[in-house]
GROMACS .gro file of C-alpha atoms in nm:
model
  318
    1UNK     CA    1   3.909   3.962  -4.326
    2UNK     CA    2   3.922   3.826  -3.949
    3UNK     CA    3   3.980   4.010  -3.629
    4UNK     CA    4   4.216   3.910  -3.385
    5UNK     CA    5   4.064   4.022  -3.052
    6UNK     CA    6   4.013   3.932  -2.662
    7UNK     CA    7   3.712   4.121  -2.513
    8UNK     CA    8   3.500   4.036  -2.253
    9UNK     CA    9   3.237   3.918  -2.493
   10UNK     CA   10   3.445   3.602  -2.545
   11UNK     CA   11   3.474   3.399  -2.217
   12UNK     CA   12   3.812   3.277  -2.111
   13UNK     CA   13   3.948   3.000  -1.885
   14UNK     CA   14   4.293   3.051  -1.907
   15UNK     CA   15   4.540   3.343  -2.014
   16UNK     CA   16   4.678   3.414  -2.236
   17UNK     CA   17   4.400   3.311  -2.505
   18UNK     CA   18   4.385   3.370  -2.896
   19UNK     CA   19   4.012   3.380  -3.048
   20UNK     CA   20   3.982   3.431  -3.445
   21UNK     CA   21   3.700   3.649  -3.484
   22UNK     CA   22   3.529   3.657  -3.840
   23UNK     CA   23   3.527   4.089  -3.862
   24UNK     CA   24   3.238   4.097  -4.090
   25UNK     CA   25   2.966   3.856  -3.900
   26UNK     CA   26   3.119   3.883  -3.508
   27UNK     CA   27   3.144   3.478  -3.521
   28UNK     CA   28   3.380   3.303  -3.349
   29UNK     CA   29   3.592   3.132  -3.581
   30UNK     CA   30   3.867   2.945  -3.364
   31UNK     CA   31   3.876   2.952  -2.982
   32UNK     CA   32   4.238   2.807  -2.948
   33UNK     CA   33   4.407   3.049  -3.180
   34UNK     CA   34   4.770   2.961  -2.974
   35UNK     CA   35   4.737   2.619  -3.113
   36UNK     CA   36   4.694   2.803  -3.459
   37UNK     CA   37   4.990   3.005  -3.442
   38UNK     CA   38   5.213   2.739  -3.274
   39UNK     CA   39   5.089   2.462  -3.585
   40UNK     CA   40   5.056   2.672  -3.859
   41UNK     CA   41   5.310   2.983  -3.831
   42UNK     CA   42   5.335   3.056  -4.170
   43UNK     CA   43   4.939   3.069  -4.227
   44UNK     CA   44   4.907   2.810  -4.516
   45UNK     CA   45   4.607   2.702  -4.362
   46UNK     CA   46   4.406   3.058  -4.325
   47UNK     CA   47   4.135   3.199  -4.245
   48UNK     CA   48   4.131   2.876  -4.045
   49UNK     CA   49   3.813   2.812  -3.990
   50UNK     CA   50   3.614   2.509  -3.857
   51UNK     CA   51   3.634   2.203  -4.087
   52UNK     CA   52   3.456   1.860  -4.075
   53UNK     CA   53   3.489   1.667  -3.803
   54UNK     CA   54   3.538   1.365  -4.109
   55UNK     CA   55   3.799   1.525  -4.266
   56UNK     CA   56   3.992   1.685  -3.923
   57UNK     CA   57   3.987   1.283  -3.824
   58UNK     CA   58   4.068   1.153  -4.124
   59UNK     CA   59   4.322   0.864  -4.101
   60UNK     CA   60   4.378   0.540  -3.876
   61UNK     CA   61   4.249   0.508  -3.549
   62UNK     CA   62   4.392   0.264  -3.300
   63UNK     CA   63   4.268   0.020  -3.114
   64UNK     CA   64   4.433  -0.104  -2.716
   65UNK     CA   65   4.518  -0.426  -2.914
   66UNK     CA   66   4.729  -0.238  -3.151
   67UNK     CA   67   4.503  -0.324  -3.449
   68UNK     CA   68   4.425   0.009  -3.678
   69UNK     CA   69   4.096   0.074  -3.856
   70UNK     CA   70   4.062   0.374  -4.081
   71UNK     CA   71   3.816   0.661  -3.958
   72UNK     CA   72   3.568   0.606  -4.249
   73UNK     CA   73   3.427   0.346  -3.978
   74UNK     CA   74   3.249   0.598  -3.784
   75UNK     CA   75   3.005   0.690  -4.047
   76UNK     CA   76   2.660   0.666  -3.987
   77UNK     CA   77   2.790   0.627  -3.597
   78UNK     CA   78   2.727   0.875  -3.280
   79UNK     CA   79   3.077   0.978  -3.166
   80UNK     CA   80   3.222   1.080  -2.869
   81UNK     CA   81   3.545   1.280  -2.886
   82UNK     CA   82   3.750   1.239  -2.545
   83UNK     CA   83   4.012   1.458  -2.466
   84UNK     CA   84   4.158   1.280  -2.194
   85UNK     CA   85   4.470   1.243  -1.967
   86UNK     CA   86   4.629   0.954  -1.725
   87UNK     CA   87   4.807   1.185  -1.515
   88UNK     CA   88   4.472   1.361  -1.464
   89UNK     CA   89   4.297   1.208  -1.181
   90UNK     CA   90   3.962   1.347  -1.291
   91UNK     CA   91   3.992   1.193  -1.640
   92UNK     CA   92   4.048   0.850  -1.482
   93UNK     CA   93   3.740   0.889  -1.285
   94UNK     CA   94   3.522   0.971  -1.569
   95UNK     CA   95   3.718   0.677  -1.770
   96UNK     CA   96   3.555   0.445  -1.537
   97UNK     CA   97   3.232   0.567  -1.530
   98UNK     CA   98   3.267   0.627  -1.938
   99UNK     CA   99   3.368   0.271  -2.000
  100UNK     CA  100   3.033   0.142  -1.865
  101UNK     CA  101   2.796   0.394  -2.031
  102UNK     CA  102   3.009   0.303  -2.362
  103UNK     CA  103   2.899  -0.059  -2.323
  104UNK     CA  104   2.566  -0.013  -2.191
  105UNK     CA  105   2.504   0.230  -2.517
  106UNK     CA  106   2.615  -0.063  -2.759
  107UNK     CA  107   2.441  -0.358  -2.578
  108UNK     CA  108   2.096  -0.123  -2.661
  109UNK     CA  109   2.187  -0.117  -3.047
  110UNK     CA  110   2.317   0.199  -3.099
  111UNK     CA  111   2.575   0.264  -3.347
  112UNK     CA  112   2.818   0.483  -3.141
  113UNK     CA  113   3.168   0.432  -3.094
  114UNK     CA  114   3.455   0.739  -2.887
  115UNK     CA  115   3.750   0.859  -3.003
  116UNK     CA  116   4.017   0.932  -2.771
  117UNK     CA  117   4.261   1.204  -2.816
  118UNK     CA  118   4.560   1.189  -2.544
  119UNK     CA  119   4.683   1.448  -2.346
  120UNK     CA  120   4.953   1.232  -2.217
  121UNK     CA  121   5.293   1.362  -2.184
  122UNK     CA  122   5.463   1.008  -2.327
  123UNK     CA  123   5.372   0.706  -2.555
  124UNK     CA  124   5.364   0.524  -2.247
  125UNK     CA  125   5.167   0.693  -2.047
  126UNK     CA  126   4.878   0.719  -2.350
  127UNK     CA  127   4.942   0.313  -2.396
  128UNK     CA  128   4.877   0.234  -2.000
  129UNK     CA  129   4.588   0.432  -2.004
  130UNK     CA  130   4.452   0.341  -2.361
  131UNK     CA  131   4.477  -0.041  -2.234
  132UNK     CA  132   4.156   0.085  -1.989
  133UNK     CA  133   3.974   0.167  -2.281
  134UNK     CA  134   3.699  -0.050  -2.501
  135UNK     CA  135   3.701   0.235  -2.794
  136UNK     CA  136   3.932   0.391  -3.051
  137UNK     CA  137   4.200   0.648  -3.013
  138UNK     CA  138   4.436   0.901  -3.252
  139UNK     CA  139   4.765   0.752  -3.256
  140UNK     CA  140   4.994   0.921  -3.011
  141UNK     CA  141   5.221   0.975  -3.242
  142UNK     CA  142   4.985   1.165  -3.453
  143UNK     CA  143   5.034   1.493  -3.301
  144UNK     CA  144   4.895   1.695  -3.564
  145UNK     CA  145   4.601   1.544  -3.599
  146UNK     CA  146   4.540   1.552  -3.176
  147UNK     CA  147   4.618   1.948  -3.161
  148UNK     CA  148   4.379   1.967  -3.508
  149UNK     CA  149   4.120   1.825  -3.301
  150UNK     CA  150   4.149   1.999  -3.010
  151UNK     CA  151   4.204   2.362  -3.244
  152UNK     CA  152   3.850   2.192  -3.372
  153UNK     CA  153   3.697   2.245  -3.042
  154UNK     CA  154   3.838   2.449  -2.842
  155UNK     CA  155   3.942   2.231  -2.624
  156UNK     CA  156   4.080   2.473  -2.285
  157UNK     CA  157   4.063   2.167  -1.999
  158UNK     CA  158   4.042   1.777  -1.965
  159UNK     CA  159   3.851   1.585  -1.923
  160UNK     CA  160   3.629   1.713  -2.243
  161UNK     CA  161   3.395   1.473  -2.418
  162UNK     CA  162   3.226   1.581  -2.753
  163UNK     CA  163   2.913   1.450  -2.873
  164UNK     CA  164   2.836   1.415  -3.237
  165UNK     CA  165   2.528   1.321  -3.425
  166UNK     CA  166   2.640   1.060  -3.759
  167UNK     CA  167   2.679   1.347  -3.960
  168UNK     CA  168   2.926   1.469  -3.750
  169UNK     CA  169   2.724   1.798  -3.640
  170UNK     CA  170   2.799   1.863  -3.238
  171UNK     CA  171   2.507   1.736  -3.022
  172UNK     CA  172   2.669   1.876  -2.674
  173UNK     CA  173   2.998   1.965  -2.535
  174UNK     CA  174   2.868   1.849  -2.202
  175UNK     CA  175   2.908   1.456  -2.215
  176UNK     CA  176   3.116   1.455  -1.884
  177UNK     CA  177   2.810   1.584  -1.703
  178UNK     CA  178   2.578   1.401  -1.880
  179UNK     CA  179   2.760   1.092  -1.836
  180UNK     CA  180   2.767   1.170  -1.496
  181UNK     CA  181   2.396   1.250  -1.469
  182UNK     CA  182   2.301   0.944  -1.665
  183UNK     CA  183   2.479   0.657  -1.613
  184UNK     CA  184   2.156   0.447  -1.745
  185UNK     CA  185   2.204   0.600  -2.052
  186UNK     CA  186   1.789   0.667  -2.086
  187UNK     CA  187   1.886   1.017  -2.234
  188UNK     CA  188   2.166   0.932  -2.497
  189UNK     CA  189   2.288   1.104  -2.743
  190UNK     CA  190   2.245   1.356  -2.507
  191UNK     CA  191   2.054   1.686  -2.677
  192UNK     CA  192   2.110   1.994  -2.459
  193UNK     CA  193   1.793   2.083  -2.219
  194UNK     CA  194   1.666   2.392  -2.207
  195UNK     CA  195   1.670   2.415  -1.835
  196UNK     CA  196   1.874   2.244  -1.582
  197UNK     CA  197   1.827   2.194  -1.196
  198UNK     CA  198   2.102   2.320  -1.091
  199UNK     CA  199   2.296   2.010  -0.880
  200UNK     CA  200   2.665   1.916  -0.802
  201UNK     CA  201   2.729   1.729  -1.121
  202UNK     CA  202   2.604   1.996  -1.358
  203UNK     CA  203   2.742   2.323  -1.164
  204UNK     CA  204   3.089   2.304  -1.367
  205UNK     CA  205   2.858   2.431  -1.629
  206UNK     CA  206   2.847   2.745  -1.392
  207UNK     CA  207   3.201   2.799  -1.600
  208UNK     CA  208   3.115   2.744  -1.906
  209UNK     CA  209   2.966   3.120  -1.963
  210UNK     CA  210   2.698   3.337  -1.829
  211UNK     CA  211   2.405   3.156  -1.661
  212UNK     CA  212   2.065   3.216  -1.598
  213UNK     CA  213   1.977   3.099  -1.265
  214UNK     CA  214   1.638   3.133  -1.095
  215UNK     CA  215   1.658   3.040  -0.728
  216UNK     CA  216   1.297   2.966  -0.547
  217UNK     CA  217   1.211   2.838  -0.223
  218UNK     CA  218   1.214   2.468  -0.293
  219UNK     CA  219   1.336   2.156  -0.096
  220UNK     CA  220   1.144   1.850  -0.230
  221UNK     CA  221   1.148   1.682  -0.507
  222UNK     CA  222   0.933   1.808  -0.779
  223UNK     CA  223   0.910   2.129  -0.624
  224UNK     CA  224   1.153   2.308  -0.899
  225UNK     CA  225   0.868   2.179  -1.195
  226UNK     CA  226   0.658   2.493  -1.205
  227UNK     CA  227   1.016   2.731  -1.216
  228UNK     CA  228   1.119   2.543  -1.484
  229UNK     CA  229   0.810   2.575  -1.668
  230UNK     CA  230   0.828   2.933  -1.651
  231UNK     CA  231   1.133   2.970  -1.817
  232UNK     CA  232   1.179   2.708  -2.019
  233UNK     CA  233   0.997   2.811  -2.333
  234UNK     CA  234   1.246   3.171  -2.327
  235UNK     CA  235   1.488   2.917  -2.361
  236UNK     CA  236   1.364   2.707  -2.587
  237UNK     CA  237   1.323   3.004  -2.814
  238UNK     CA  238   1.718   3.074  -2.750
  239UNK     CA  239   1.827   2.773  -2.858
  240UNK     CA  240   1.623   2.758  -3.137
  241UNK     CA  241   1.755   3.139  -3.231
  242UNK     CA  242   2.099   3.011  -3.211
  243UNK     CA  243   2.112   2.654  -3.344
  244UNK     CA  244   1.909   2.819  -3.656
  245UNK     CA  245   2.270   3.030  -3.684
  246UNK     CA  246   2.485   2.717  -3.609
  247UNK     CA  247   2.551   2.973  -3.287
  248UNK     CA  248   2.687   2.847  -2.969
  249UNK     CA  249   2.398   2.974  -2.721
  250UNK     CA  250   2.498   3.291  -2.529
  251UNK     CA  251   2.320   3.197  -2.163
  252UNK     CA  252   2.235   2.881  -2.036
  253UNK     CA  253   1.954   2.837  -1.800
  254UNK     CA  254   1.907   2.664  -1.461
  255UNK     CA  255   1.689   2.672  -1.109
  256UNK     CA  256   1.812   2.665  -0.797
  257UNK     CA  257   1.586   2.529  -0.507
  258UNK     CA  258   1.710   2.532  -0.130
  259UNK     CA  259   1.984   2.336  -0.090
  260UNK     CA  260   2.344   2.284   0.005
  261UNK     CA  261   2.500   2.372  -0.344
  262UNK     CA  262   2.243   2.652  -0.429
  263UNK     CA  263   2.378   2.790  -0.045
  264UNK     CA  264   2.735   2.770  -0.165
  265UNK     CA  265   2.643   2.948  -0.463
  266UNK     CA  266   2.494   3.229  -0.322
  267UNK     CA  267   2.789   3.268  -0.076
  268UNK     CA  268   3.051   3.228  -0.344
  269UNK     CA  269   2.856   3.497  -0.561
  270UNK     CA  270   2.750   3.688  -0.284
  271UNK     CA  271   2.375   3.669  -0.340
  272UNK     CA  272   2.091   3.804  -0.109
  273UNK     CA  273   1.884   3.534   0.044
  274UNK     CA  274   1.541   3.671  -0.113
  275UNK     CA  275   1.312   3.361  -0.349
  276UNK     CA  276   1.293   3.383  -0.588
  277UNK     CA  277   1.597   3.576  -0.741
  278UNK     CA  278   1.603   3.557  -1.051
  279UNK     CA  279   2.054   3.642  -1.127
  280UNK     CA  280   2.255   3.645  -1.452
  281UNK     CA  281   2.644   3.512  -1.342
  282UNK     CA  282   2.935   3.520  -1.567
  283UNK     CA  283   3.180   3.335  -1.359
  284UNK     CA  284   3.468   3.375  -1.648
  285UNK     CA  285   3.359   3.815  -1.589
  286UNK     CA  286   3.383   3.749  -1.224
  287UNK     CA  287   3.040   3.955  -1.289
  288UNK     CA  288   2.650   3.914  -1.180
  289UNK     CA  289   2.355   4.118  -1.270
  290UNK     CA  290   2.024   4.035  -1.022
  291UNK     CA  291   1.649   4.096  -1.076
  292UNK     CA  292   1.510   4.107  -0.697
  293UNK     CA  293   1.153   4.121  -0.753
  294UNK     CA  294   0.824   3.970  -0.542
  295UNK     CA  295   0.693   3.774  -0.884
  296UNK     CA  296   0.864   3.699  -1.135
  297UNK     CA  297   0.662   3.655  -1.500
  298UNK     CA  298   0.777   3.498  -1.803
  299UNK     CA  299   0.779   3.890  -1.909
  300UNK     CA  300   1.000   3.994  -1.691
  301UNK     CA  301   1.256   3.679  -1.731
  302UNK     CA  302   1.222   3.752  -2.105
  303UNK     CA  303   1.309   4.200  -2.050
  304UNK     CA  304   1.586   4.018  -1.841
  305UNK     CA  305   1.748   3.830  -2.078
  306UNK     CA  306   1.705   4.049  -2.378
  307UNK     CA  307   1.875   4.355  -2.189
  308UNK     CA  308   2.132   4.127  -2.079
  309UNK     CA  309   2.208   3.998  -2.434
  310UNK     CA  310   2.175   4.360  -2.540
  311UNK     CA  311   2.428   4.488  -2.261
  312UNK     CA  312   2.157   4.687  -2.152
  313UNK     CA  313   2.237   4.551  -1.773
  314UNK     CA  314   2.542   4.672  -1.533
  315UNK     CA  315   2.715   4.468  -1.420
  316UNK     CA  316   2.808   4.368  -1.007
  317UNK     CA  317   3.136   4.243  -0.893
  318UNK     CA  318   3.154   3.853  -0.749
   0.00000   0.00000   0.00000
């Protein structure tokens, strides 16, 4: 049996949102539960729950020369899923910056190729903007098989990109900041980190759920190393918690040094000036729990993050 639900444990970018919950294990089972209902009203498909990537792409793929080859090409391949838009000014951004990393990524030998999957609100549009593009794309006129996708990932803004491994298992839903980050391509295929320094590029993460972020008095380079040692190996044993129940992790991790985006953060969130702080923000909750001590210990990040995950923790206002 699945529960239909929306409850503050799920996070939300937009309203109204649909999540199908599986009743008996608490998993999420479908995040875009409106795409559900509007493809499959009469439920043939149910409990709809995730499928292959393989078989949710099955089918010719275009290429900008209006050649087709069938999507049994991208075994054995890394793949990047792009949910993308022309009329979206920050999908043509990343486009160019994508492009680039794309070739770099095959001139090194690696078998990876990106699937695009339009947003585009005409044929037209998606073949103007396609024409930019060195990689393969969903027919426009496949609408089914774009929304699949999209129901496949819960797709709730653009630009997305989707990293796969070549058995089609997710590696990250974070390729636009990685991209971003690495336009070398030194890190591909891109396996989360356990802790980020928290930077410009990466703070749309900040949305993406509740975050760990320890600020400390830090303003050169290298000074962030000996935060991040602290609390990586907490969330190292996260992930590995998680990934061992094909999970999405709850809390992502990051440190903060003294800077101009940590500054807005703490004025956006309200934050006392104090370093370290060691916070909890849920941007979606509009909430933030804070641990203002004078040391903090791997011990005390660890209480921290088990009460939070335990909703031991109240919660403040942002």
């Amino acid at each position: 049996f699945f529960l239909f639900y929306l409850v503050s444990r799920v996070s939300f970018k937009h309203i109204p949102s649909l999540v199908f919950v599986d009743a008996a294990t608490g998993k999420v089972v479908c995040r875009n539960g409106l795409l559900v209902v509007r493809d499959d009203p009469k439920g043939l498909e149910f409990p709809w729950g995730p499928k292959p990537f393989a078989e949710v792409v099955a089918g010719p793929l275009l290429r900008n020369n209006r050649q087709t080859t069938d999507s049994s090409s991208l075994e054995g391949h890394y793949v990047g899923v792009y949910f993308s838009a022309h009329w979206c000014p920050p999908c043509r951004s990343l486009t160019r910056v994508l492009v680039e990393s794309y070739r770099t990524v095959k001139e090194s030998g690696q078998k990876f190729e990106i699937v695009f999957v339009s947003a585009d609100r005409s044929e037209e549009s998606f073949m103007q903007y396609f024409s930019e593009m060195p990689w393969l794309a969903v027919p426009y006129s496949d609408e089914a098989r774009r929304s699949r996708l999209n129901r496949l990932y819960g797709i709730q803004g653009i630009p997305t990109l989707i990293l796969l491994d070549a058995e089609g298992h997710m590696i990250t839903r974070q390729g636009r900041v990685e991209v971003l980050n690495d336009p070398e391509c030194r890190l591909f295929p891109w396996h989360p980190r356990p802790v980020l320094e928290l930077s410009e590029s990466n703070a749309v993460q900040l949305h993406e759920g509740p975050c760990l972020v320890l600020f400390v008095d830090a303003e050169e380079e290298g000074e962030l190393e000996p935060a991040k040692e602290l609390i990586q190996p907490i969330a190292e044993k996260l992930m590995a918690k998680y990934k061992a129940k094909e999970e999405e992790m709850p809390l992502l991790f990051f440190v903060a040094g003294e800077d101009d985006m940590s500054d807005s953060l703490r004025d956006y969130t309200n934050l006392p000036e104090a370093a370290p702080l060691l916070t909890i923000l849920d941007m979606s909750a509009r909430a933030k729990y804070v641990r203002d001590v004078e040391e903090i210990t791997p011990a005390e990040v660890e209480q921290f993050v088990g009460d939070f995950l335990a909703e031991k923790l109240k919660p403040e206002p942002i």
